[in-house]
Amino acid sequence: MKKLALFLSFLFVISCTKDPIIYTLTTSANPSDGGTVSPSTQQYDEGKTATITATASSEYLFQSWSGATGSTNSTSVVMNSDKSVTANFVKKKYALTTAVEGEGTVTEKVIKAGAATDYNSGTIVELTAVPSGEWLFVEWKGDVTGTENPTQITIDKAKSVTAVFVKKQYPLTIEIEGEGTVSEKVIKAGVATDYNSGTIVELTAEPTGDWEFVEWTGDIASTENPVQITINNATTVKARFKNNLYELKTQIIDISYDQSYDIKKLRNGFTREGVAGSFTLNILDTPFLWISGTSSMYEDINPSSSDDVEPNPSLLFKKNNGNWELKKIYENVKTWNVRNYKIKNNLIVIGDGNEIGSPNKWGGNAFIGEIEGEEISWKMINHEGNKKFFHGITFGDLNGDNIIDVGGFPGYHLYIGNGSEFDFVEGYLANENQIIKHSADSFSDKLYGNPFTGEFEDLDGDGIPEIITAYYTDNPSFRSNEWRLRNLNNLTVYKKNSNSNKYEFFWGSENPYLLYPEISGTNAFGATSLKVNDFNNDGINDIAVAREYGQNNYEFDLAFDVWIGKNDGSYEQTFIKFFKSQEELEWREFDVIDVNKDGFLDIILNSNGGKTFYVNNKNTDEGVSLNSSIWINNGAGIFNSYSLKELKISEFKGSLIKPYLSNGDFFIIGTSTDMTINNYSGNVLPVTFYDLKINL
């Protein structure tokens, strides 16, 4: 019975014992990469206390608990239910301090995350430097360096950045026209050559010698001296000085003849085109002037004309001790008008370039002269039966026999030297089996017209002259034919083929008509003169061509262009200038000399009348301007009319004809018979010389 009672008691106890209660603790981090929380999810018996610890990542800070209490990164909770606890983290914040040197602002733009003044760690901020007014951003300094603007910076600690601004600076360019200097004096602020914006500079023009200050031009127009200018942008100022930098010397020479010669008709040789056909040369470093004698062309054409002129002799003048004197009279050298000529070493070639009468009357003589001491020994090249119109003339050894050959233009006239005389060859540029070899695809298809001027000159330095021609086409019918039109007035180079021993087409200007203004008329700009020189000092000869339109009632009727030779033998047109003869100057030929002593050859346009050169009843009150006749080479085949000072004369009566150099000085010579002396006795002709020394 007792055992039964014990068993029943055990059953009672067992029946009265309950199972334990379990609760779950869930932990997390906010944000997830802000740190870690331990323990992670875990179960606890009812009533147990759970300790929770939050550990922040490197760029985060613990901030607070959600689902638990406490301000530290460690807290505890009593597990009397399921619990969810979150550790809240925040990114570390750093100060970005910006500063400014100069005048300007820095704007901040958040590229990624973050906010306001202090930025969350890792925030990328774009900084833009904005200069004020006349200031410029230069660079960043501090925790960012460089010149990139805008720039970006990553905030991973406290950072400081300075934007550096400087005041804008402008160059003040001073140019001088004439001879003098300009001094600069800073009146307010600024430095050295480039000035801070707002700098006031006082400029003082100080003329040299006999020069005087005229005016300021450019970004300031004033005659005040000194003058003040405020620099608020790039500024250019030119100081103009003036001086009459020429000497006009007038000299009268009496030329006497025996009574058999009509001095009144000799006078016409000076007043007519014989003067315009003169040229200058140096013999033994002494200047000489050649004035061509006249032929009897007028008399042949119209004996009853009041313009009849009997043949006149040619004259050679020498400059001696600053004065001109008659050196020699050449009775047998008669050319109505020497248009183009060539002087090389001790040889001179001239031809009659008259343009008088019907075509069958346009004929004259050509001469070659050899300088012997201070005289010239002349020989007529042509024969009486082959007089031609020699607008252009040249010489060179074309056939390699070491004897000079002479070419005449227009047309195709060649005089082959044989040692004592010259053998005449007509049509040497047009006829097969002559000196030029033609083919349909190399010549006829590309070129048309008469070569009006030309040169025999070595272009490539191989010792063999090339034939260079320039064309002149004025036939109206040519302009209606497309292929002819595109070939008007070509510049052409023929080169000798060593195998065939003939000259063949080598290079020609393409579509030369297109190089000039479109003019509806009978002719395009045809060549009147051609010269070969090295204008850019590269050892390769270049070509300059004078041209005319032939109609002076159009916008332009004269021009000259320059072609620079290239290494491959071709030519590039680097310069072209157009003129209006009725308003500017009248010319057809030109000379090439270094007038300003800079080592580069310049171009002088020669008188053919016109108010720039010729004063008789043409703007005598205004005087004659020489500037537009002097074209200065910049060394690259580009030419500019001389403009550093005004070159004007008013005392002159007659024709300015030719330039020359004497001891490095630049002169222009003019002549006329003295129109005021009508009572000359016997056969004495007073001739007035105008000698202008020009200091450029």
XYZ file of C-alpha atoms in Angstrom:
696
model
C 0.000 0.000 0.000
C 2.875 2.297 0.870
C 4.577 1.597 -2.491
C 1.393 2.421 -4.265
C 1.154 5.736 -2.493
C 4.752 6.676 -3.505
C 4.109 5.833 -7.145
C 1.006 7.941 -7.217
C 2.929 10.889 -5.694
C 5.630 10.662 -8.450
C 3.010 10.727 -11.156
C 1.524 13.814 -9.622
C 4.822 15.681 -9.636
C 5.549 14.740 -13.213
C 2.166 15.873 -14.359
C 2.651 19.268 -12.684
C 6.174 20.263 -14.487
C 5.938 22.745 -17.673
C 8.258 22.986 -20.800
C 10.664 26.154 -20.915
C 9.690 29.284 -23.141
C 12.191 30.374 -25.908
C 12.403 33.908 -27.531
C 14.290 35.047 -30.674
C 16.583 38.140 -30.856
C 16.995 39.571 -34.390
C 19.742 42.215 -35.003
C 20.618 44.331 -38.042
C 22.688 47.354 -39.157
C 21.315 50.508 -40.772
C 22.765 51.111 -43.361
C 23.951 47.604 -43.988
C 27.505 48.788 -44.814
C 27.536 51.073 -41.801
C 28.877 48.373 -39.476
C 28.143 45.064 -37.790
C 25.946 43.962 -34.848
C 26.676 41.082 -32.514
C 25.250 38.783 -31.702
C 23.450 38.107 -34.904
C 20.045 36.465 -34.771
C 19.881 34.228 -31.651
C 17.337 32.517 -29.295
C 17.051 33.078 -25.521
C 15.026 31.477 -22.677
C 12.358 33.585 -21.286
C 13.683 36.124 -18.819
C 17.230 35.975 -19.987
C 19.181 39.228 -20.619
C 20.842 39.609 -24.036
C 23.838 41.962 -24.502
C 24.130 43.564 -27.972
C 27.237 45.353 -29.392
C 27.394 47.561 -32.525
C 30.736 47.974 -34.362
C 30.909 50.829 -36.942
C 32.730 50.490 -40.275
C 35.774 52.726 -40.917
C 33.922 55.672 -42.511
C 30.822 55.384 -40.188
C 29.888 56.312 -36.640
C 27.393 54.564 -34.318
C 24.397 56.812 -33.835
C 21.511 55.041 -31.980
C 19.505 51.868 -31.339
C 16.128 51.015 -32.661
C 14.260 48.406 -30.634
C 16.499 48.961 -27.642
C 17.626 51.776 -25.406
C 21.005 53.280 -24.786
C 23.320 55.860 -26.371
C 26.420 53.770 -26.551
C 27.306 51.083 -28.976
C 26.503 48.424 -26.364
C 23.065 47.742 -24.875
C 21.035 44.918 -23.348
C 17.472 43.694 -23.528
C 15.448 41.258 -21.338
C 14.110 38.468 -23.469
C 10.469 38.421 -22.406
C 9.344 38.381 -25.969
C 10.805 38.187 -29.478
C 13.026 41.197 -30.011
C 14.217 43.092 -33.135
C 17.095 45.506 -32.554
C 18.756 47.705 -35.175
C 22.035 49.558 -34.762
C 21.894 52.890 -36.638
C 25.104 54.187 -38.155
C 25.853 57.533 -39.889
C 28.713 58.451 -42.216
C 31.494 60.484 -40.798
C 31.301 64.175 -41.849
C 34.253 66.397 -42.865
C 34.485 70.105 -43.384
C 35.407 71.381 -46.910
C 36.824 74.851 -46.548
C 37.110 76.987 -49.689
C 39.032 80.213 -49.953
C 39.649 82.776 -52.712
C 42.763 84.640 -53.792
C 41.845 87.616 -55.955
C 38.283 88.376 -56.913
C 35.843 85.570 -57.666
C 33.679 82.886 -56.108
C 33.725 79.110 -55.767
C 30.542 77.144 -56.208
C 30.122 73.639 -54.801
C 28.101 70.920 -56.489
C 27.586 67.507 -54.904
C 28.246 64.838 -57.465
C 27.534 61.834 -55.190
C 25.802 61.771 -51.775
C 26.320 64.162 -48.921
C 24.888 67.506 -48.102
C 25.463 71.086 -47.060
C 28.609 72.392 -45.393
C 29.977 69.252 -43.899
C 30.018 66.351 -46.313
C 29.609 62.696 -45.631
C 32.812 60.796 -46.080
C 33.193 59.719 -49.690
C 31.105 62.569 -51.049
C 32.404 63.780 -54.408
C 32.099 67.548 -54.758
C 32.539 69.527 -57.980
C 34.150 72.910 -57.449
C 33.742 75.683 -60.028
C 35.842 78.817 -59.853
C 33.904 81.857 -61.122
C 36.093 84.952 -61.628
C 34.714 88.406 -61.094
C 34.740 91.118 -63.732
C 38.291 91.715 -64.959
C 39.743 88.692 -63.130
C 40.841 85.297 -64.443
C 40.995 81.917 -62.707
C 44.581 80.663 -62.581
C 44.815 77.537 -60.405
C 43.664 75.533 -57.366
C 45.820 75.332 -54.264
C 45.587 73.232 -51.083
C 44.039 69.766 -51.163
C 43.343 70.191 -54.883
C 45.970 71.383 -57.326
C 45.918 72.053 -61.029
C 44.169 74.355 -63.472
C 41.156 72.237 -64.445
C 37.944 74.180 -63.927
C 35.546 72.848 -62.785
C 37.346 70.184 -60.759
C 36.171 67.370 -58.449
C 37.308 66.462 -54.942
C 36.458 63.406 -52.822
C 35.742 64.215 -49.171
C 37.469 61.602 -47.019
C 38.777 63.978 -44.408
C 38.604 67.649 -43.592
C 39.887 69.479 -46.693
C 40.759 73.028 -47.653
C 40.866 74.371 -51.213
C 41.843 77.827 -52.493
C 40.875 79.185 -55.892
C 43.498 81.602 -57.172
C 42.362 84.495 -59.377
C 44.540 87.153 -61.023
C 43.555 90.326 -62.757
C 43.338 90.125 -66.532
C 46.420 91.377 -68.392
C 46.430 92.855 -71.895
C 49.328 93.486 -74.249
C 49.944 97.046 -75.354
C 51.536 96.883 -78.798
C 53.414 99.958 -79.913
C 54.060 100.469 -83.633
C 56.255 103.110 -85.198
C 55.684 104.804 -88.530
C 58.655 106.927 -89.404
C 61.642 107.388 -87.154
C 61.204 107.884 -83.429
C 60.492 106.068 -80.184
C 57.567 105.747 -77.770
C 58.084 105.617 -74.021
C 55.523 104.057 -71.672
C 54.775 105.348 -68.211
C 52.329 103.616 -65.865
C 50.018 106.168 -64.341
C 47.940 103.749 -62.253
C 48.576 100.066 -61.418
C 49.803 97.528 -63.964
C 53.105 95.898 -64.705
C 55.654 95.558 -67.492
C 54.604 94.708 -71.064
C 51.216 93.199 -70.337
C 49.087 95.442 -68.200
C 46.427 94.624 -65.639
C 42.975 95.540 -66.839
C 42.224 99.135 -65.935
C 45.865 100.239 -66.019
C 46.313 103.772 -67.322
C 49.435 104.177 -69.444
C 50.922 107.425 -70.627
C 52.556 107.214 -74.051
C 55.134 109.732 -75.190
C 56.229 109.843 -78.833
C 59.821 110.964 -79.253
C 60.814 111.695 -82.881
C 64.329 111.041 -84.125
C 66.440 113.728 -85.724
C 64.512 115.862 -88.190
C 61.357 113.814 -87.827
C 58.270 115.185 -86.132
C 55.346 113.480 -84.458
C 52.078 113.555 -86.439
C 49.415 111.493 -84.671
C 48.405 108.340 -82.841
C 46.372 105.756 -84.729
C 45.014 102.296 -83.961
C 43.076 101.921 -80.703
C 43.556 105.591 -80.005
C 43.163 108.518 -82.386
C 44.795 111.658 -81.119
C 47.413 114.265 -81.875
C 48.148 114.864 -78.179
C 51.654 114.029 -77.038
C 51.973 112.599 -74.478
C 48.633 110.810 -74.448
C 47.015 108.539 -71.850
C 45.200 105.292 -72.632
C 43.315 102.889 -70.358
C 44.129 99.227 -70.962
C 40.936 97.154 -70.754
C 41.606 94.815 -73.702
C 44.428 93.950 -76.067
C 45.547 97.305 -77.395
C 47.579 98.390 -80.426
C 48.766 101.950 -80.871
C 50.777 103.378 -83.773
C 52.824 106.531 -83.507
C 53.180 108.302 -86.878
C 56.174 110.468 -87.542
C 56.732 112.409 -90.739
C 59.620 113.850 -92.578
C 60.229 114.744 -96.185
C 62.703 111.922 -96.582
C 63.683 112.643 -100.123
C 65.892 115.143 -101.821
C 64.730 116.541 -105.139
C 67.669 117.801 -107.112
C 67.042 119.649 -110.355
C 69.794 119.927 -112.938
C 69.760 121.388 -116.459
C 72.079 119.970 -119.099
C 72.652 121.687 -122.425
C 72.988 119.182 -125.245
C 74.570 120.589 -128.380
C 74.697 119.320 -131.971
C 75.996 120.602 -135.214
C 73.756 122.651 -137.453
C 72.769 119.643 -139.540
C 70.553 118.351 -136.806
C 67.154 119.810 -136.014
C 67.267 120.338 -132.275
C 63.509 120.900 -132.098
C 62.897 117.384 -133.313
C 65.511 116.036 -130.930
C 63.485 117.609 -128.179
C 60.608 115.317 -129.031
C 62.796 112.390 -128.202
C 62.680 113.518 -124.574
C 59.046 114.460 -124.383
C 57.611 111.447 -126.127
C 57.745 107.782 -125.300
C 61.471 107.575 -125.802
C 61.782 108.848 -122.239
C 59.437 106.215 -120.849
C 61.528 103.613 -122.655
C 64.746 104.538 -120.875
C 66.560 102.506 -118.279
C 69.265 102.816 -115.651
C 72.282 100.624 -115.076
C 75.453 100.533 -113.021
C 78.847 100.406 -114.724
C 81.798 100.020 -112.388
C 79.446 100.962 -109.509
C 78.571 104.235 -111.206
C 74.962 105.041 -112.176
C 74.223 105.516 -115.877
C 71.017 106.507 -117.648
C 70.134 105.355 -121.156
C 67.572 107.354 -123.136
C 66.471 105.640 -126.305
C 66.649 107.471 -129.586
C 63.577 107.486 -131.804
C 62.970 105.800 -135.115
C 61.195 107.429 -138.078
C 57.981 105.539 -137.455
C 55.654 108.529 -137.437
C 57.181 109.926 -140.575
C 56.768 106.561 -142.343
C 53.124 106.295 -141.436
C 51.851 109.781 -141.928
C 54.336 112.338 -143.237
C 51.761 115.109 -143.027
C 51.129 114.591 -139.324
C 52.149 117.320 -136.914
C 53.567 114.517 -134.764
C 56.188 113.577 -137.332
C 59.490 112.805 -135.700
C 62.755 112.358 -137.506
C 65.132 109.734 -136.173
C 66.898 110.796 -133.003
C 70.090 109.369 -131.489
C 70.239 107.477 -128.218
C 72.016 109.120 -125.295
C 74.079 107.748 -122.416
C 74.367 109.875 -119.257
C 76.748 109.319 -116.362
C 76.331 110.510 -112.808
C 79.551 112.202 -111.749
C 80.034 113.869 -108.347
C 76.290 114.046 -107.814
C 75.544 115.562 -111.224
C 74.500 114.059 -114.525
C 76.656 114.577 -117.593
C 76.303 113.471 -121.186
C 78.680 110.561 -121.709
C 78.064 109.543 -125.316
C 75.696 109.967 -128.255
C 74.771 106.829 -130.210
C 73.610 107.952 -133.635
C 72.806 104.485 -134.941
C 70.900 102.980 -131.992
C 67.293 103.954 -132.681
C 64.295 102.363 -130.966
C 61.052 104.210 -130.606
C 60.256 102.810 -127.210
C 62.234 100.260 -125.187
C 59.471 98.509 -123.269
C 61.310 95.571 -121.747
C 65.041 95.041 -121.577
C 67.525 92.735 -119.914
C 70.831 93.552 -118.260
C 73.023 90.702 -117.049
C 76.745 90.796 -116.343
C 78.227 92.989 -119.100
C 75.454 92.470 -121.678
C 72.323 94.487 -122.429
C 69.565 93.656 -124.880
C 66.877 96.127 -125.983
C 64.182 96.072 -128.651
C 61.779 98.511 -130.238
C 58.461 98.271 -128.457
C 56.551 100.857 -130.461
C 52.813 100.530 -130.827
C 52.326 102.948 -133.693
C 50.358 102.400 -136.882
C 48.814 99.381 -138.532
C 50.180 95.928 -137.790
C 52.390 95.882 -140.863
C 54.074 99.030 -139.554
C 54.731 97.686 -136.064
C 58.324 96.816 -136.651
C 61.629 97.919 -135.237
C 65.128 96.904 -134.351
C 66.684 94.927 -131.565
C 70.175 95.591 -130.235
C 72.637 93.835 -127.969
C 75.146 95.954 -126.090
C 78.410 94.972 -124.469
C 79.735 97.142 -121.664
C 83.342 98.115 -122.341
C 84.807 100.354 -119.670
C 82.296 103.166 -119.266
C 80.828 102.821 -122.725
C 78.467 100.401 -124.430
C 79.299 98.780 -127.767
C 76.041 98.096 -129.630
C 75.245 95.614 -132.403
C 71.915 95.303 -134.201
C 70.499 91.793 -133.795
C 67.893 91.741 -136.525
C 68.271 92.407 -140.235
C 66.372 95.041 -142.170
C 64.174 92.361 -143.607
C 62.980 90.995 -140.269
C 62.069 94.032 -138.190
C 59.644 93.059 -135.505
C 57.606 94.496 -132.666
C 59.743 93.719 -129.625
C 57.508 94.333 -126.676
C 59.502 91.817 -124.667
C 63.074 90.762 -125.209
C 65.563 88.514 -123.444
C 68.753 86.522 -123.984
C 70.467 83.305 -122.897
C 72.321 80.323 -124.304
C 69.540 77.981 -125.435
C 71.522 75.571 -127.619
C 74.500 75.091 -125.307
C 77.159 76.502 -127.639
C 78.250 79.212 -125.156
C 76.992 81.915 -127.532
C 74.162 84.205 -126.546
C 70.782 83.706 -128.234
C 68.098 86.432 -128.178
C 64.335 85.939 -127.961
C 61.749 88.524 -128.992
C 58.107 88.854 -127.979
C 55.240 88.959 -128.922
C 55.117 86.197 -131.413
C 57.905 83.774 -131.737
C 61.141 85.390 -132.802
C 64.493 83.817 -131.997
C 67.933 85.079 -132.953
C 70.530 82.325 -132.656
C 74.017 83.704 -132.105
C 76.707 82.266 -134.383
C 79.661 84.215 -133.055
C 79.450 87.271 -135.280
C 75.806 87.588 -136.321
C 72.420 86.250 -135.358
C 70.421 83.749 -137.373
C 66.732 84.601 -137.398
C 64.239 81.840 -136.547
C 60.577 82.793 -136.825
C 57.931 80.909 -134.932
C 60.265 79.042 -132.606
C 57.487 78.559 -130.102
C 54.899 77.493 -132.656
C 56.630 75.448 -135.347
C 57.511 71.824 -134.937
C 61.178 70.926 -135.296
C 62.254 74.271 -133.951
C 63.581 74.742 -130.458
C 60.253 73.886 -128.777
C 58.769 70.402 -129.003
C 54.979 70.439 -129.013
C 52.464 67.693 -128.503
C 48.701 67.736 -128.360
C 48.480 66.725 -124.799
C 51.377 68.749 -123.437
C 50.944 72.067 -125.205
C 48.040 72.694 -127.533
C 45.542 71.274 -125.113
C 46.684 73.559 -122.346
C 47.905 76.795 -123.846
C 46.707 79.366 -126.323
C 47.719 82.863 -127.283
C 50.781 84.884 -128.099
C 53.607 84.951 -125.606
C 53.823 88.686 -125.094
C 56.841 88.719 -122.831
C 59.304 86.125 -121.662
C 62.652 85.213 -120.143
C 65.506 82.803 -120.773
C 66.687 82.118 -117.242
C 67.918 79.186 -115.177
C 65.096 78.431 -112.755
C 66.302 75.182 -111.198
C 70.036 75.892 -110.896
C 71.224 73.234 -113.352
C 73.038 75.765 -115.531
C 70.582 75.382 -118.442
C 68.129 78.246 -118.964
C 64.418 77.565 -119.058
C 62.072 79.402 -121.419
C 59.465 81.298 -119.404
C 56.605 82.986 -121.246
C 53.522 84.947 -120.281
C 50.599 85.341 -122.638
C 48.354 88.149 -123.764
C 45.108 87.362 -125.517
C 42.717 90.152 -126.524
C 40.704 88.597 -129.327
C 36.976 88.723 -128.445
C 36.325 85.450 -130.247
C 38.576 83.613 -127.803
C 36.246 84.422 -124.971
C 33.378 82.503 -126.566
C 35.394 79.329 -126.722
C 35.582 77.496 -123.410
C 38.938 75.799 -123.865
C 40.478 78.972 -125.163
C 38.972 81.020 -122.369
C 40.483 78.860 -119.666
C 43.900 79.268 -121.230
C 43.985 83.037 -121.506
C 47.174 84.731 -120.397
C 49.006 81.719 -119.041
C 52.343 81.751 -117.320
C 54.337 78.906 -118.867
C 57.700 77.215 -118.251
C 59.515 75.119 -120.857
C 62.384 72.884 -119.765
C 65.086 71.414 -121.988
C 64.997 67.663 -122.486
C 68.588 66.407 -122.570
C 67.602 63.430 -124.741
C 65.738 65.316 -127.478
C 67.743 68.517 -126.980
C 64.465 70.408 -127.302
C 62.408 72.427 -124.892
C 59.201 70.812 -123.739
C 56.235 72.037 -121.766
C 57.066 71.639 -118.065
C 54.652 73.792 -116.075
C 51.829 76.185 -116.755
C 49.468 78.225 -114.622
C 46.021 76.678 -114.629
C 42.933 78.695 -115.426
C 44.738 82.023 -115.132
C 41.643 83.913 -116.179
C 40.014 82.799 -112.971
C 42.757 84.505 -110.996
C 41.498 87.917 -111.999
C 38.217 89.787 -111.575
C 35.417 88.680 -113.847
C 35.161 91.407 -116.445
C 32.843 91.378 -119.424
C 34.930 92.801 -122.202
C 37.296 91.859 -124.933
C 40.344 90.864 -122.969
C 41.496 89.512 -119.662
C 44.634 90.599 -117.841
C 47.372 89.964 -120.358
C 51.070 90.020 -119.523
C 53.148 93.085 -120.407
C 56.378 92.358 -118.541
C 58.003 89.355 -116.866
C 61.043 89.113 -114.596
C 62.780 86.180 -112.908
C 64.292 86.763 -109.455
C 64.666 84.967 -106.125
C 62.205 86.936 -104.011
C 62.303 84.775 -100.871
C 66.053 83.964 -100.857
C 65.527 80.205 -100.908
C 67.873 79.598 -103.853
C 64.965 78.928 -106.246
C 64.131 81.591 -108.806
C 60.636 83.085 -108.740
C 58.546 84.880 -111.355
C 56.829 88.278 -111.323
C 54.422 89.354 -114.069
C 52.954 92.750 -114.911
C 49.538 92.655 -116.583
C 46.954 94.920 -118.154
C 43.314 94.570 -119.028
C 43.457 97.036 -121.878
C 40.245 98.819 -120.952
C 40.467 101.701 -118.488
C 36.718 102.101 -118.089
C 36.488 99.094 -115.792
C 37.139 98.786 -112.097
C 40.698 97.583 -112.665
C 42.880 97.654 -115.734
C 46.378 96.895 -114.388
C 47.798 94.215 -112.122
C 50.955 92.436 -111.121
C 51.353 88.990 -109.588
C 54.199 87.013 -108.020
C 54.761 83.259 -108.300
C 57.134 81.573 -105.846
C 59.098 78.560 -107.089
C 58.767 75.292 -105.165
C 61.155 72.370 -104.820
C 59.225 70.256 -107.331
C 59.569 72.871 -110.073
C 55.996 74.142 -109.801
C 54.974 77.666 -108.849
C 52.503 79.055 -106.365
C 50.891 82.449 -106.763
C 51.567 84.252 -103.473
C 50.541 87.770 -104.405
C 48.349 89.727 -106.789
C 47.432 93.415 -106.807
C 45.021 95.318 -109.062
C 45.186 98.976 -110.071
C 43.038 101.566 -111.746
C 45.277 103.537 -114.069
C 42.964 106.518 -114.283
C 42.928 106.944 -110.510
C 46.121 105.413 -109.161
C 49.001 105.102 -111.600
C 49.682 104.058 -115.133
C 52.441 101.565 -115.823
C 53.250 98.487 -117.901
C 56.753 97.537 -116.801
C 58.610 97.275 -113.514
C 62.100 97.039 -112.017
C 63.323 94.751 -109.248
C 65.793 96.148 -106.687
C 66.268 96.082 -102.897
C 65.189 99.606 -102.029
C 65.039 99.346 -98.216
C 68.281 97.415 -97.652
C 66.649 94.438 -95.931
C 68.170 91.821 -98.240
C 64.928 91.095 -100.126
C 64.185 92.288 -103.640
C 61.376 94.806 -104.002
C 59.303 95.877 -107.000
C 59.206 99.377 -108.513
C 56.415 100.086 -110.984
C 57.657 102.232 -113.871
C 55.965 105.234 -115.333
C 53.817 105.007 -118.412
C 52.042 108.267 -117.651
C 49.317 108.522 -115.039
C 49.043 110.987 -112.204
C 51.299 109.091 -109.829
C 54.317 109.674 -112.046
C 53.384 112.441 -114.396
C 52.618 115.986 -113.269
C 52.088 118.034 -116.417
C 48.584 119.404 -115.891
C 47.714 116.499 -113.606
C 47.210 117.283 -109.939
C 50.093 119.708 -109.794
C 48.622 121.338 -106.705
C 48.432 118.064 -104.859
C 51.804 116.870 -105.974
C 52.868 113.450 -107.116
C 52.685 110.487 -104.734
C 55.405 107.871 -105.120
C 54.127 105.414 -102.494
C 51.953 103.341 -104.777
C 54.881 102.704 -107.112
C 57.151 101.211 -104.389
C 56.218 97.677 -103.309
C 58.140 96.231 -100.385
C 58.823 92.490 -100.184
C 58.169 90.863 -96.803
C 60.531 88.021 -97.687
C 57.829 85.449 -98.448
C 56.658 86.631 -101.846
C 54.110 89.050 -100.372
C 54.378 92.740 -101.283
C 52.948 95.848 -99.637
C 52.862 99.384 -100.929
C 55.383 101.518 -99.056
C 53.463 103.199 -96.248
C 55.840 104.177 -93.458
C 55.778 107.762 -94.653
C 54.221 109.830 -97.395
C 56.450 110.348 -100.424
C 55.067 113.266 -102.378
C 56.631 115.907 -104.590
C 54.980 119.002 -106.039
C 57.835 120.817 -107.799
C 58.247 118.250 -110.506
C 57.454 118.747 -114.216
C 58.047 115.877 -116.577
C 58.175 112.111 -116.309
C 59.605 110.039 -113.507
C 61.074 107.152 -115.371
C 63.441 104.720 -113.652
C 64.783 103.783 -110.224
C 68.398 103.034 -109.372
C 70.714 102.411 -106.428
C 73.855 104.406 -105.769
C 76.067 103.488 -102.817
C 73.075 101.701 -101.339
C 70.816 104.757 -101.568
C 67.560 104.643 -103.480
C 66.938 107.127 -106.303
C 64.309 107.771 -108.951
C 65.383 109.723 -112.017
C 63.125 111.939 -114.139
C 63.807 113.981 -117.277
C 62.120 116.486 -119.521
C 63.064 119.110 -122.055
C 62.738 122.526 -120.484
C 59.333 123.718 -121.616
C 59.959 127.210 -120.298
C 62.945 127.873 -122.552
C 61.803 128.497 -126.109
C 64.527 130.799 -127.207
C 67.321 128.278 -127.219
C 69.878 129.388 -129.749
C 71.445 127.275 -132.426
C 71.244 123.608 -131.690
C 71.427 123.672 -127.905
C 68.725 121.715 -126.128
C 68.219 122.332 -122.379
C 67.277 119.064 -120.687
C 66.087 119.099 -117.088
C 67.000 116.200 -114.784
C 65.005 115.482 -111.644
C 66.969 113.287 -109.266
C 65.109 112.103 -106.176
C 67.005 110.528 -103.293
C 64.536 108.612 -101.172
C 65.360 107.361 -97.692
C 63.064 104.480 -96.858
